[in-house]
XYZ file of C-alpha atoms in Angstrom:
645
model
C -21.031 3.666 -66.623
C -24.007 5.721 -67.541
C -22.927 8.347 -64.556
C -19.940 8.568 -65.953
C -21.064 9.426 -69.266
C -23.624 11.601 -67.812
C -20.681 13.471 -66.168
C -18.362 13.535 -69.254
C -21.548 15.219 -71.600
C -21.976 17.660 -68.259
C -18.061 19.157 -68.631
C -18.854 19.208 -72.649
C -17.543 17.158 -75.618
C -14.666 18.505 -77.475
C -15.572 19.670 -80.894
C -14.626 17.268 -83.855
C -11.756 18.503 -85.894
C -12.169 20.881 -89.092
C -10.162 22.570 -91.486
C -6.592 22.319 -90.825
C -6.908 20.417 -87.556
C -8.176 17.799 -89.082
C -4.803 17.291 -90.432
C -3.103 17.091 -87.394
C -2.363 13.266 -87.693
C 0.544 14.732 -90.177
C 2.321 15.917 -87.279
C 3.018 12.238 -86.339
C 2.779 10.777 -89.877
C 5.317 12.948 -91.212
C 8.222 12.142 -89.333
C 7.541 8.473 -88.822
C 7.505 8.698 -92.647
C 11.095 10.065 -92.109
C 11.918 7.331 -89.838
C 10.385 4.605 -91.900
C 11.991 5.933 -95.076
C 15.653 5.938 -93.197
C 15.709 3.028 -91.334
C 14.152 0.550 -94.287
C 15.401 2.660 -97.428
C 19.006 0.834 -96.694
C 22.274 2.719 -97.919
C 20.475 3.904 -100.760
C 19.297 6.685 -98.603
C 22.939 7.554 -96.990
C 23.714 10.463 -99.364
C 20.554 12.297 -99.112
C 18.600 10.975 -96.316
C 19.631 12.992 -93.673
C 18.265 16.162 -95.186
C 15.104 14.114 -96.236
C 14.525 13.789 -91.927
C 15.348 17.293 -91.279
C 12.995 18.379 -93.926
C 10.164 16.254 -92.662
C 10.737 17.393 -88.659
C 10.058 21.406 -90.156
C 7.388 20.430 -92.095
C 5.331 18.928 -88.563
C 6.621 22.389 -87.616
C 4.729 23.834 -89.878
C 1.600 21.836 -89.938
C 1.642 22.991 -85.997
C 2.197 25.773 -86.550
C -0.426 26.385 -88.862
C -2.589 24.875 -86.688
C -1.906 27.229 -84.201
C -2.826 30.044 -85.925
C -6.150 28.833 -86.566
C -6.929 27.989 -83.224
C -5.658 31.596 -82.182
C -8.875 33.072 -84.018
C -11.008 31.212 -82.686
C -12.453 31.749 -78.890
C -10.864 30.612 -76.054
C -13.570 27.911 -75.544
C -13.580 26.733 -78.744
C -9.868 26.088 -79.788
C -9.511 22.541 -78.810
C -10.484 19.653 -81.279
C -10.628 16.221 -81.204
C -9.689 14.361 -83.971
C -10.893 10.630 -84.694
C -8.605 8.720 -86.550
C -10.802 4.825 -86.247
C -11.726 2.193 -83.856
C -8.405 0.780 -81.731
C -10.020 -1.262 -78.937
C -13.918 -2.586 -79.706
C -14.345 -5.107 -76.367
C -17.491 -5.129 -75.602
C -18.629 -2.212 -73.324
C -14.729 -1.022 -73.121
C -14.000 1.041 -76.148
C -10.997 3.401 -76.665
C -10.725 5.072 -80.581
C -7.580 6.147 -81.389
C -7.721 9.803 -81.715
C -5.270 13.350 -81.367
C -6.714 15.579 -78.721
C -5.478 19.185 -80.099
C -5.604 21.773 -77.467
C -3.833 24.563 -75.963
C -1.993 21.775 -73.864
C -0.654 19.582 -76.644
C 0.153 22.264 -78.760
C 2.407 24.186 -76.743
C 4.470 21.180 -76.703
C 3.955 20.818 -80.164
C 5.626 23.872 -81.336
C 8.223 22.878 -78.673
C 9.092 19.571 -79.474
C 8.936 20.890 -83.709
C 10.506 23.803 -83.378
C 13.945 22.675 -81.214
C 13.927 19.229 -82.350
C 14.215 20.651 -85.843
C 16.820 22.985 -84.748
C 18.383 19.796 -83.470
C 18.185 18.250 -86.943
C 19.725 21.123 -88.404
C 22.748 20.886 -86.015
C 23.124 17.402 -86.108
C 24.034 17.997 -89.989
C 27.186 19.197 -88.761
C 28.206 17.306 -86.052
C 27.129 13.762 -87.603
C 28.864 14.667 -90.712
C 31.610 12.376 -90.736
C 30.047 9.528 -89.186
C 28.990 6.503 -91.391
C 25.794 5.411 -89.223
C 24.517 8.970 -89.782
C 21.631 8.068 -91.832
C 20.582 5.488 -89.261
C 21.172 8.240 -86.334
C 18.690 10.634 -88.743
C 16.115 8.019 -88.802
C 16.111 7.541 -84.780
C 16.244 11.079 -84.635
C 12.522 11.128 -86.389
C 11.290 7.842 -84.818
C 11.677 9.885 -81.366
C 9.656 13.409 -82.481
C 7.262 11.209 -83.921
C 6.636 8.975 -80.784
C 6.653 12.653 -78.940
C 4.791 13.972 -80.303
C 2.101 10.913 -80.852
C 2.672 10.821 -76.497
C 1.579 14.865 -76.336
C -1.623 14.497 -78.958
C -2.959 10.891 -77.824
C -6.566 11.654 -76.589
C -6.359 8.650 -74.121
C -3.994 7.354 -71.472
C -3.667 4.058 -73.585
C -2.879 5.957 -77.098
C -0.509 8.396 -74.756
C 0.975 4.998 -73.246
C 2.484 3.752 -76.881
C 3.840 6.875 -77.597
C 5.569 6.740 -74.003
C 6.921 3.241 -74.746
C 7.750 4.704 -78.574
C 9.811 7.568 -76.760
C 11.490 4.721 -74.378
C 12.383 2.916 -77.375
C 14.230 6.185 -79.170
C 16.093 6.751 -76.574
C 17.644 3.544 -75.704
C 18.411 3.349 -79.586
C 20.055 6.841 -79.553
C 21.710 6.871 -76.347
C 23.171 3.307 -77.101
C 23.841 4.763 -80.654
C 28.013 4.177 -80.113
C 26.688 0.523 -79.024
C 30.565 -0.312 -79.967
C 31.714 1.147 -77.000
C 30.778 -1.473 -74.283
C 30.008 1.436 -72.128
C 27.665 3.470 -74.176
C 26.049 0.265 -74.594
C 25.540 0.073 -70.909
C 23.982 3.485 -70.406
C 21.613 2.966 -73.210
C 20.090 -0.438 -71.590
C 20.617 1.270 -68.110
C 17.827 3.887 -69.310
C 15.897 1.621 -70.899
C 15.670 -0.366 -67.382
C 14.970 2.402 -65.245
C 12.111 3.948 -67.603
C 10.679 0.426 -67.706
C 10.368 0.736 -63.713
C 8.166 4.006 -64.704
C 6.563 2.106 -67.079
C 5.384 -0.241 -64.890
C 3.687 2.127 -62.675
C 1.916 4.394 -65.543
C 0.225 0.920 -66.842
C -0.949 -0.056 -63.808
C -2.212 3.660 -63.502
C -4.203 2.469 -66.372
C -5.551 -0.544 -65.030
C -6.967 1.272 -62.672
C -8.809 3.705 -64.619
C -10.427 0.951 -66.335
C -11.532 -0.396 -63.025
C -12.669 2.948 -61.715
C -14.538 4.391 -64.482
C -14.172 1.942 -67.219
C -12.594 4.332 -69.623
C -9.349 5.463 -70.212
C -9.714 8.420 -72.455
C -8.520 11.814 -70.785
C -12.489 13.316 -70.863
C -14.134 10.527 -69.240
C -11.244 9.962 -66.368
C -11.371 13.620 -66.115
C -14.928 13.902 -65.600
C -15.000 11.085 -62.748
C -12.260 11.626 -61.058
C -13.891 14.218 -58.331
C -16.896 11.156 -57.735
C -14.173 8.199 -57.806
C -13.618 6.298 -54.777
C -10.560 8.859 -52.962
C -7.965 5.928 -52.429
C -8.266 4.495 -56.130
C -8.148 8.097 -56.867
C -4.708 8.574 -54.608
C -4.006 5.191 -56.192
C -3.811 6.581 -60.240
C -2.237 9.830 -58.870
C 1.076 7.728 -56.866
C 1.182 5.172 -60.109
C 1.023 8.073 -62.675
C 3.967 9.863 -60.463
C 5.771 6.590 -60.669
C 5.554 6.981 -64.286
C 6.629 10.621 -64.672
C 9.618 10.141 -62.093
C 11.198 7.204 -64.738
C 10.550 9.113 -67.803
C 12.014 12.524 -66.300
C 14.287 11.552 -64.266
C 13.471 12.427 -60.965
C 14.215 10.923 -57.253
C 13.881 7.966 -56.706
C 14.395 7.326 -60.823
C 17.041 9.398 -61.977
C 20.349 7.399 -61.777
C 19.966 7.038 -65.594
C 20.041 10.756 -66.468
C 23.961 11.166 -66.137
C 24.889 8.213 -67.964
C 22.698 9.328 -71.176
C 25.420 11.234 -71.610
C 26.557 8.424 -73.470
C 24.808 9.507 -76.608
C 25.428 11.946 -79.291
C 25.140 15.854 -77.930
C 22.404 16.318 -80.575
C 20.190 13.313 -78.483
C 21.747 14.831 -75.212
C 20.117 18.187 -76.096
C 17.017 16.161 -77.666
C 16.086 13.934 -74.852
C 17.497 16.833 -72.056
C 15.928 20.139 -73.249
C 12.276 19.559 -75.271
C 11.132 16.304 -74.980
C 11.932 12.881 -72.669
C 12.205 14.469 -69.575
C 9.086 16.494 -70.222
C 7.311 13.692 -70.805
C 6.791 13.556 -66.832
C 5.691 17.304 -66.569
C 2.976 16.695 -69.622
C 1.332 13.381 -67.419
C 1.432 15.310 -64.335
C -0.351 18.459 -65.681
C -2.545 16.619 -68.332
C -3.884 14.451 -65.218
C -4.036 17.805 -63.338
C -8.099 16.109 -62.593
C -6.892 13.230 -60.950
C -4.155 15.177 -58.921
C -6.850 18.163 -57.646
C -9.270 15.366 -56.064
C -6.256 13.802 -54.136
C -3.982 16.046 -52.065
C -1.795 12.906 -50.699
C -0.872 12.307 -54.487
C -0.168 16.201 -55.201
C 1.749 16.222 -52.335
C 3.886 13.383 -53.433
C 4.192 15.816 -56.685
C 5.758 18.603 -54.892
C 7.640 16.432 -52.384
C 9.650 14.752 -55.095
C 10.184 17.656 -57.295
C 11.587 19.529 -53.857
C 13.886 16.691 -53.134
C 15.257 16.089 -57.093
C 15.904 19.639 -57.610
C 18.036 20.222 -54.925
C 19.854 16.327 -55.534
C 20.435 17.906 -59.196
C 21.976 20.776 -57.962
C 24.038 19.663 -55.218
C 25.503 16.907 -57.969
C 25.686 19.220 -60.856
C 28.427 21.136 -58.418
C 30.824 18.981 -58.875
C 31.045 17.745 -61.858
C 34.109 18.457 -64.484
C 32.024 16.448 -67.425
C 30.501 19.342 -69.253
C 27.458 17.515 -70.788
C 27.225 15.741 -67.348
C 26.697 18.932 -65.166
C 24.234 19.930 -67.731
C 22.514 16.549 -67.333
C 22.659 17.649 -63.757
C 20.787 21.037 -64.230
C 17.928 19.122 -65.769
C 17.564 17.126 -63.406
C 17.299 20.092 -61.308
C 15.078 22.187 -63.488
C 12.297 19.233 -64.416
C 12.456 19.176 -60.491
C 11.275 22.816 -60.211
C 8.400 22.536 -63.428
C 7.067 18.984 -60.590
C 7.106 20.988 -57.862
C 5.012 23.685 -59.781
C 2.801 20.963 -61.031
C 2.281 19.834 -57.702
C 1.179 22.725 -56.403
C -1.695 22.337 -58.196
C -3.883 25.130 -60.018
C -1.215 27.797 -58.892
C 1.411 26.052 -60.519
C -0.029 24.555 -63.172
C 0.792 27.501 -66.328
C 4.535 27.956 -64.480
C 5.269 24.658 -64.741
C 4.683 24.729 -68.541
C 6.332 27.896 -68.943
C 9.077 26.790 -67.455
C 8.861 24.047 -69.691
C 9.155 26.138 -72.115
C 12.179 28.283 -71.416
C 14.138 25.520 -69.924
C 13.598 23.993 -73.778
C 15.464 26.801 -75.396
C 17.807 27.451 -73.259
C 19.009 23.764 -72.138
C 18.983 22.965 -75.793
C 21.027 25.674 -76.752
C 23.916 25.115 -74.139
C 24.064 21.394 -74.774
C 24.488 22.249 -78.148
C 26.823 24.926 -77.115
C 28.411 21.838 -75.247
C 28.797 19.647 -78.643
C 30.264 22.739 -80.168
C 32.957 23.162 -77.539
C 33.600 19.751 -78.061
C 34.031 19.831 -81.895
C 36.611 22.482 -81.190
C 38.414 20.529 -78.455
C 39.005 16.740 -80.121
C 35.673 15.786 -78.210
C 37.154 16.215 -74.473
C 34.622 16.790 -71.793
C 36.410 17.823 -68.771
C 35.986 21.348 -67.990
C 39.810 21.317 -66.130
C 40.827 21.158 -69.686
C 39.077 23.835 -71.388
C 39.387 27.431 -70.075
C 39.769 31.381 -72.197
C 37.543 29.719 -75.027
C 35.806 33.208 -75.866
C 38.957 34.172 -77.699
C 38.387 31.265 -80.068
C 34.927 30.228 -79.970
C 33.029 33.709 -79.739
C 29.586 32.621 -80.935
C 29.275 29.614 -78.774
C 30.682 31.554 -75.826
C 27.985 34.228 -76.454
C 24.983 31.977 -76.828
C 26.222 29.842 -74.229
C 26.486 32.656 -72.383
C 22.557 34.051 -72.972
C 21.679 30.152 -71.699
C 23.829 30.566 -68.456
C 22.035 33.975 -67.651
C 18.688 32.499 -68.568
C 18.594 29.435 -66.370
C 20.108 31.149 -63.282
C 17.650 34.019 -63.365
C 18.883 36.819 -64.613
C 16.601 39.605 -64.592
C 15.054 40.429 -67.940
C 15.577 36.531 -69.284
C 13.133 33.763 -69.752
C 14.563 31.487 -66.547
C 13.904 34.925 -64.542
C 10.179 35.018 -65.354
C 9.366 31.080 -65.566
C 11.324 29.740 -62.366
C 11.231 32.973 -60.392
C 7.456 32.331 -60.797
C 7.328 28.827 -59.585
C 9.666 30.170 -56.440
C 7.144 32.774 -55.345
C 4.177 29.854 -56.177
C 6.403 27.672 -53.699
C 5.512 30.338 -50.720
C 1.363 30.267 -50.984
C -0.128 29.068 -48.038
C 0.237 29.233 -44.373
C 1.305 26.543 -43.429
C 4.801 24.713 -42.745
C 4.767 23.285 -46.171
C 5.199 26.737 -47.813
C 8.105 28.078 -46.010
C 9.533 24.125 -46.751
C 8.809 23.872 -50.334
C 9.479 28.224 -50.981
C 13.056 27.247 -49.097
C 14.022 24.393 -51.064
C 13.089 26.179 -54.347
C 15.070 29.452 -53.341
C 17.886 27.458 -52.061
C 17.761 25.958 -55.387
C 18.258 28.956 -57.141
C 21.247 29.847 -55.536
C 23.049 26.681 -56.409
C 21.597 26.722 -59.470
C 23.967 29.829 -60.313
C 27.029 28.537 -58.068
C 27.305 25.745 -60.617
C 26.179 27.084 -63.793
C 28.476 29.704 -63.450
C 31.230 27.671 -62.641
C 30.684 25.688 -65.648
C 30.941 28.555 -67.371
C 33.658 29.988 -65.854
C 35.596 27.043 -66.008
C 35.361 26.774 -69.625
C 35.089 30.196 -71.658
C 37.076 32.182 -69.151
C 40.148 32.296 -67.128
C 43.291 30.904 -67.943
C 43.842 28.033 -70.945
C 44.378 25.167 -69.642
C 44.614 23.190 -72.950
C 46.192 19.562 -73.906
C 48.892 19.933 -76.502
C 47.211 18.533 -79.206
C 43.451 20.399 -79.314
C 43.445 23.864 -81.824
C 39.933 25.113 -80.647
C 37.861 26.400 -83.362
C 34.431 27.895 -83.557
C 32.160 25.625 -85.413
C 30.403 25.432 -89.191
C 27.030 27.393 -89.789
C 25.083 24.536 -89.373
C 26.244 23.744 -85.885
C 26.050 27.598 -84.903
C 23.157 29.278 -86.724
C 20.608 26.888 -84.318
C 22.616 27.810 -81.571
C 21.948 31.456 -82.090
C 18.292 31.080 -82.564
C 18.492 28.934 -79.431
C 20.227 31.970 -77.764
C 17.487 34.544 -79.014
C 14.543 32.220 -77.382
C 16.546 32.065 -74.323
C 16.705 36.065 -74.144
C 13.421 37.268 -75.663
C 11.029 34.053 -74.773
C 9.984 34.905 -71.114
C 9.876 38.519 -71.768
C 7.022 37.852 -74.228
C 5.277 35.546 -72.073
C 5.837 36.282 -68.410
C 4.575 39.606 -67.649
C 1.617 39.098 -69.921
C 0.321 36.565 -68.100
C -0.365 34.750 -71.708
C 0.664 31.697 -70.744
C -1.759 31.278 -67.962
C -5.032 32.509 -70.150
C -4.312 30.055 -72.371
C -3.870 27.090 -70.782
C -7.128 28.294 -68.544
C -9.065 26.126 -71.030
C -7.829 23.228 -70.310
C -6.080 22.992 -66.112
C -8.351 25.823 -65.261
C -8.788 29.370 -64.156
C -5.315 30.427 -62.313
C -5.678 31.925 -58.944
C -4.417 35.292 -58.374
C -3.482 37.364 -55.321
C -2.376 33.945 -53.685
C -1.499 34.350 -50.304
C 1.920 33.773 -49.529
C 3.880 33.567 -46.191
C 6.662 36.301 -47.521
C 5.880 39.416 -49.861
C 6.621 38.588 -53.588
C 8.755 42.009 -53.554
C 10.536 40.011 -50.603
C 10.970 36.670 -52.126
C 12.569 38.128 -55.438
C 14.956 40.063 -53.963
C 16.119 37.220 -51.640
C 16.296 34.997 -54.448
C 18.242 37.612 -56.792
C 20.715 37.980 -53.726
C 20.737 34.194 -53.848
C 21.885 33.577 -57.116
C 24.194 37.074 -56.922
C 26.300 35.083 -54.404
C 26.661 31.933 -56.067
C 27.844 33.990 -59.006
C 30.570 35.601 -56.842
C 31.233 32.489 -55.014
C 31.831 31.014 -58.600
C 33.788 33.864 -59.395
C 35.845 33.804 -56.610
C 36.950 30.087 -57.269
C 36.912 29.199 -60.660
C 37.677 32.665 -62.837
C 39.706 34.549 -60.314
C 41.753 31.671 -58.729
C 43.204 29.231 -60.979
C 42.026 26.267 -61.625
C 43.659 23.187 -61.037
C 44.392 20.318 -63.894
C 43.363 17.820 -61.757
C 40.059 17.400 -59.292
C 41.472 17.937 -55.741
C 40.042 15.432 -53.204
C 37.142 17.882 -51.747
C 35.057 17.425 -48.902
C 32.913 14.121 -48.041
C 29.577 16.254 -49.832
C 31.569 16.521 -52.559
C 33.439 13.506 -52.843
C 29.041 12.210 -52.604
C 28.217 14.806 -55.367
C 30.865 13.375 -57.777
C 29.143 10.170 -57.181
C 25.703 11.334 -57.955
C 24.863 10.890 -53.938
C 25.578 7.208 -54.381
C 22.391 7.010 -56.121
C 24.006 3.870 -58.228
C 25.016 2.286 -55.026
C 22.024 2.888 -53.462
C 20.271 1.026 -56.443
C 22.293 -2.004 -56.211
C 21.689 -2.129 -53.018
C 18.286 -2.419 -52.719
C 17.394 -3.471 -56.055
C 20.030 -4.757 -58.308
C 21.478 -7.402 -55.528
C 18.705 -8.176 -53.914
C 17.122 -8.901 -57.454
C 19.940 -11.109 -58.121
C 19.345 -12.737 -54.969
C 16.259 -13.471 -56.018
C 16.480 -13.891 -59.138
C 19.003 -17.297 -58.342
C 16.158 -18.341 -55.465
C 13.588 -18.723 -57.827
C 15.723 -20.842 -60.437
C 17.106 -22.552 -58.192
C 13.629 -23.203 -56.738
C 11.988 -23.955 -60.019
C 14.829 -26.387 -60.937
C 14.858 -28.366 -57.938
C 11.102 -27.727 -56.546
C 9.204 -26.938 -59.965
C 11.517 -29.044 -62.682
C 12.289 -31.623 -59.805
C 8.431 -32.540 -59.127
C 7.703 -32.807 -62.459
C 11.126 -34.978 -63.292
C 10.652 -36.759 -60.469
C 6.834 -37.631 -61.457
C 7.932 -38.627 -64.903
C 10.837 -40.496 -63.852
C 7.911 -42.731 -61.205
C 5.425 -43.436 -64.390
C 8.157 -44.171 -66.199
C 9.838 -46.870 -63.865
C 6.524 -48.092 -62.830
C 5.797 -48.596 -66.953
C 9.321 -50.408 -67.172
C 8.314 -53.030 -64.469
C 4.931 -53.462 -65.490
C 5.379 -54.004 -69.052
C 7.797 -56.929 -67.463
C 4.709 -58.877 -66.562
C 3.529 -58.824 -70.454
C 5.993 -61.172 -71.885
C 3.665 -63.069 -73.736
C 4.267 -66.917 -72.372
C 1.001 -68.316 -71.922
C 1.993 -70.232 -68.636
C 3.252 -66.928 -67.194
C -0.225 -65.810 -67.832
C -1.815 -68.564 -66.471
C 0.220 -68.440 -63.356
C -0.878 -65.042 -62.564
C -4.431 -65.698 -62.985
C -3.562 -68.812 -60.638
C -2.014 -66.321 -58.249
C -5.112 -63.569 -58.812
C -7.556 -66.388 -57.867
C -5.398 -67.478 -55.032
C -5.800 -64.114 -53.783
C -9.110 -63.351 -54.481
C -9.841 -66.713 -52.343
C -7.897 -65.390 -49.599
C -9.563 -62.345 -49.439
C -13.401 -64.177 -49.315
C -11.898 -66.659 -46.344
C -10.692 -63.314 -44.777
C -14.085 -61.626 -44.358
C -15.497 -64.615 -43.494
């Protein structure tokens, strides 16, 4: 322990809190005040509690923002701050205090998670307005920023660990918010079982810290982690993977993304855009120590991101649920910010920007999706919609800035932050570059195919509408977050990306970014190919779902897509190997405890028992019966002395 420490005062400790960031606990307080208020205030809070939420989410905007400023004054060195809040976990040698690590790290996804989650609020105003539960839905709505943003600031893995389970717990409330509908029930328990699966593996990520180093705050794991034993090392990096794939949704853990769906658009765009399925990206790049001193581990990184963005695309082609084939691109687009995070130091900053484009503009179309809807009696299937920029021009044009922004188009945020983690895809020389660069390129191709079709197939082309929907654009409070959405989506990587801000200031805390990377094609090359990429699935698109009309009703397709429209079978794939066999199990062991377990110990009980009956026959309290058997005992014993004899 006292090389560790050594180690940890080597690197430097962070710099207690002052001034204003010493009031960063309000970012958490103040919307778990919101929550608490809501959820125990009763139905005396129904009239005005939902603005009470929205008005505490902007004010832990504010505080973070705030604190932001301050920290830009100050040197680059000097901006992070550690604030101690008290004692948590006093055993002995083993101490963890709970405390908010506020650095360029956290913060970025505090202004994030603020900013768009408040947005959310805002639109959630209008689209919850007629429901009954809406105070309720308000107060889950601040439980989940609050537990997001505890997740982002905790400076330990174990204070980061009950925000994670906080976040788990929001989103099985608000995706199972419609728990009357035996379905939406389903999807909400269905999340809360796979994230439990990631669950498992971050604890026993944990565990091993505390084995390894015998700490589990971030500076003291971070410090030993180049000196730890390499395969506890791989160990933490494969567990804390298992983690991030349950949490955001990637392969092998993603089967529950679709069905989220389930939920509310506002959660849809909540949990889809800013913060659940970031979750993964934040562990991955906060542990960016543990990852750079084992490459098996960072491989796995890449690996899966590789493999779940182009599963996310491939589904997202053919789906006809709207909020579903967005579901779809996330699943795709977290893919792309892993495989950046995998790729270690050079992907490190892209990943985050990309986190922080695909926040805007993925919020902003599933909000765009929840606005088509209120204009459409709540149907999802694209077949149905069609010509909706006659009728609905705001949310066709800030739709419309999303779908250019997250298939690249040059000048947008999606063009700087993905284009960047394509090109970071192809450095190095060996076969894992041209793999990886492939995969993400590919990517971007379908990426556009099927955004574009989603778009075509509802704002343009020919109406296609059931007789009893009058599309109609939606109230202020549904659009005006929507258009600020729209303006992030547009002007967001263009103030970033050819700065290189993004990277300077996260150099602080994943290190100095490497430039002039070599890669195995020319950057000039790789953008061009990619551009001609995603041209092509826009005229492919084009071609088949704006020119051509579109049929009412999903033709049969090929096997692929006849897979895609199954998710790849990813359900029965899970039953398969898990779900059955489980069951299997499940009966083996109860049958086995009631028969082998519960049968030994009946079975004892019902010996002592039946021995006690017959003995307490001999105790019948006759005095010649008792003198008989001492006859019959000395009998015996007389026997026994002739014997030996």
């Amino acid at each position: 322990m006292t090389s560790l420490a050594t180690l940890a005062a080597a690197q430097g400790n962070v710099p207690a809190a002052t001034g204003i960031t010493a009031y960063a606990w309000l970012l958490v307080a103040l919307p778990l005040l919101g929550a608490a208020v809501l959820l125990f205030g009763g139905r005396v809070t129904d009239a005005w509690g939902p603005y009470f939420a929205v008005a505490m989410s902007w004010a832990a905007f504010v505080v973070g923002l705030l604190i932001w400023l301050v920290m830009l004054g100050r040197p680059g060195g000097e901006r992070a701050a550690d604030l101690h809040l008290f004692s948590w976990v006093p055993a002995g040698s083993f101490k963890v205090d709970a405390g908010m690590l506020v650095d360029q790290l956290s913060l970025a996804f505090v202004l994030l998670v603020t900013f768009v989650g408040s947005l959310i609020h805002v639109y959630s105003l209008g689209y919850m307005a007629h429901d009954p539960d809406k105070r309720r839905f308000f107060g889950y709505l601040n439980l989940f920023v609050a537990a997001m943003l505890l997740l982002v600031l905790a400076n330990s893995y174990l204070l980061l660990y009950v925000g994670w389970e906080g976040v788990g717990l929001a989103s099985y409330l608000l995706i199972g918010f419609w728990s009357q509908n035996p379905s939406y029930a389903t999807a909400g328990n269905k999340a809360f079982i796979a994230n439990r699966v990631g669950d498992f593996g971050l604890s026993v990520a944990i565990m091993i810290m505390f084995v390894t180093f015998g700490a589990v705050d971030f500076q003291s794991v971070d410090a030993g982690a180049s000196h730890a034993n390499g395969a506890a090392v791989t160990a933490m990096g494969l567990m804390l993977l298992l983690g991030a794939c349950g949490k955001s949704a990637q392969f092998p853990l993603q089967s529950w993304l679709g069905d989220a769906m389930a939920g509310p658009t506002p959660v849809s765009a909540l949990i889809h855009a800013a913060t659940m399925v970031t979750a993964g990206v934040y562990l991955v790049v906060r542990s960016h120590a543990i990852f750079d001193a084992s490459p098996g581990a960072q491989l796995a990184v890449v690996i899966v991101g590789a493999i779940t963005l182009l599963f996310g695309a491939v589904v997202g082609c053919a789906k006809d649920d709207i909020k579903k084939a967005l579901a779809a691109s996330t699943m795709s687009q977290i893919g792309y910010m892993m495989l950046a995070a995998g790729l270690g130091p050079v992907g490190y900053a892209f990943a985050i920007f990309h986190l922080l484009t695909h926040g805007f503009f993925k919020a902003g179309m599933f909000l765009g999706a929840g606005s088509v809807m209120h204009g459409m009696n709540d149907q999802v299937d694209m077949r149905r919609f069609g010509g909706l920029s006659t009728v609905m021009k705001v949310t066709w044009v800030t739709f419309g800035l999303g779908w250019l922004a997250i298939i690249g188009f040059p000048g947008l945020s999606g063009y700087w932050s993905k284009d960047k983690i394509i090109e970071s895809a192809f450095v190095g020389d060996g076969w894992h570059a041209w793999v990886f660069g492939l995969a993400a390129m590919i990517g971007a191709g379908i990426t556009a195919f099927y955004m574009s079709r989603l778009f075509f197939m509802t704002f343009q082309g020919e109406r296609r509408w059931t007789d009893d929907v009058h599309p109609h654009e939606s109230p202020l409070t549904m659009t005006v977050p929507m258009v600020v959405l729209a303006v992030g989506s547009a002007l967001l990587g263009v103030a970033i990306g050819p700065t290189g801000i993004i990277q300077s200031w996260l150099e602080p805390v994943v290190g100095t970014h490497p430039e002039h990377e070599h890669t195995v094609l020319p950057a000039l090359a790789i953008t061009l190919l990619t551009l001609l990429l995603v041209a092509a699935g826009i005229a492919l698109a084009w071609m088949r779902y704006w020119r051509d009309a579109v049929p009412t009703m999903a033709p049969a397709g090929s096997l692929l897509t006849q897979a895609a429209r199954h998710d790849l079978y990813q359900d029965e794939v899970n039953e398969g190997l898990l779900m059955r066999p489980g069951i299997h199990l499940t009966r083996s062991l109860v049958f086995a405890d009631n028969r082998g377990v519960d049968g030994a110990v009946g079975g004892l009980a019902a010996l002592v028992g039946g021995t006690s009956s017959r003995v307490r026959r001999l105790q019948n309290g006759f005095a010649r019966s008792y003198a008989l058997t001492m006859l019959a005992g000395v009998v015996v014993f007389l026997g026994a002395l002739w014997v030996i004899q």
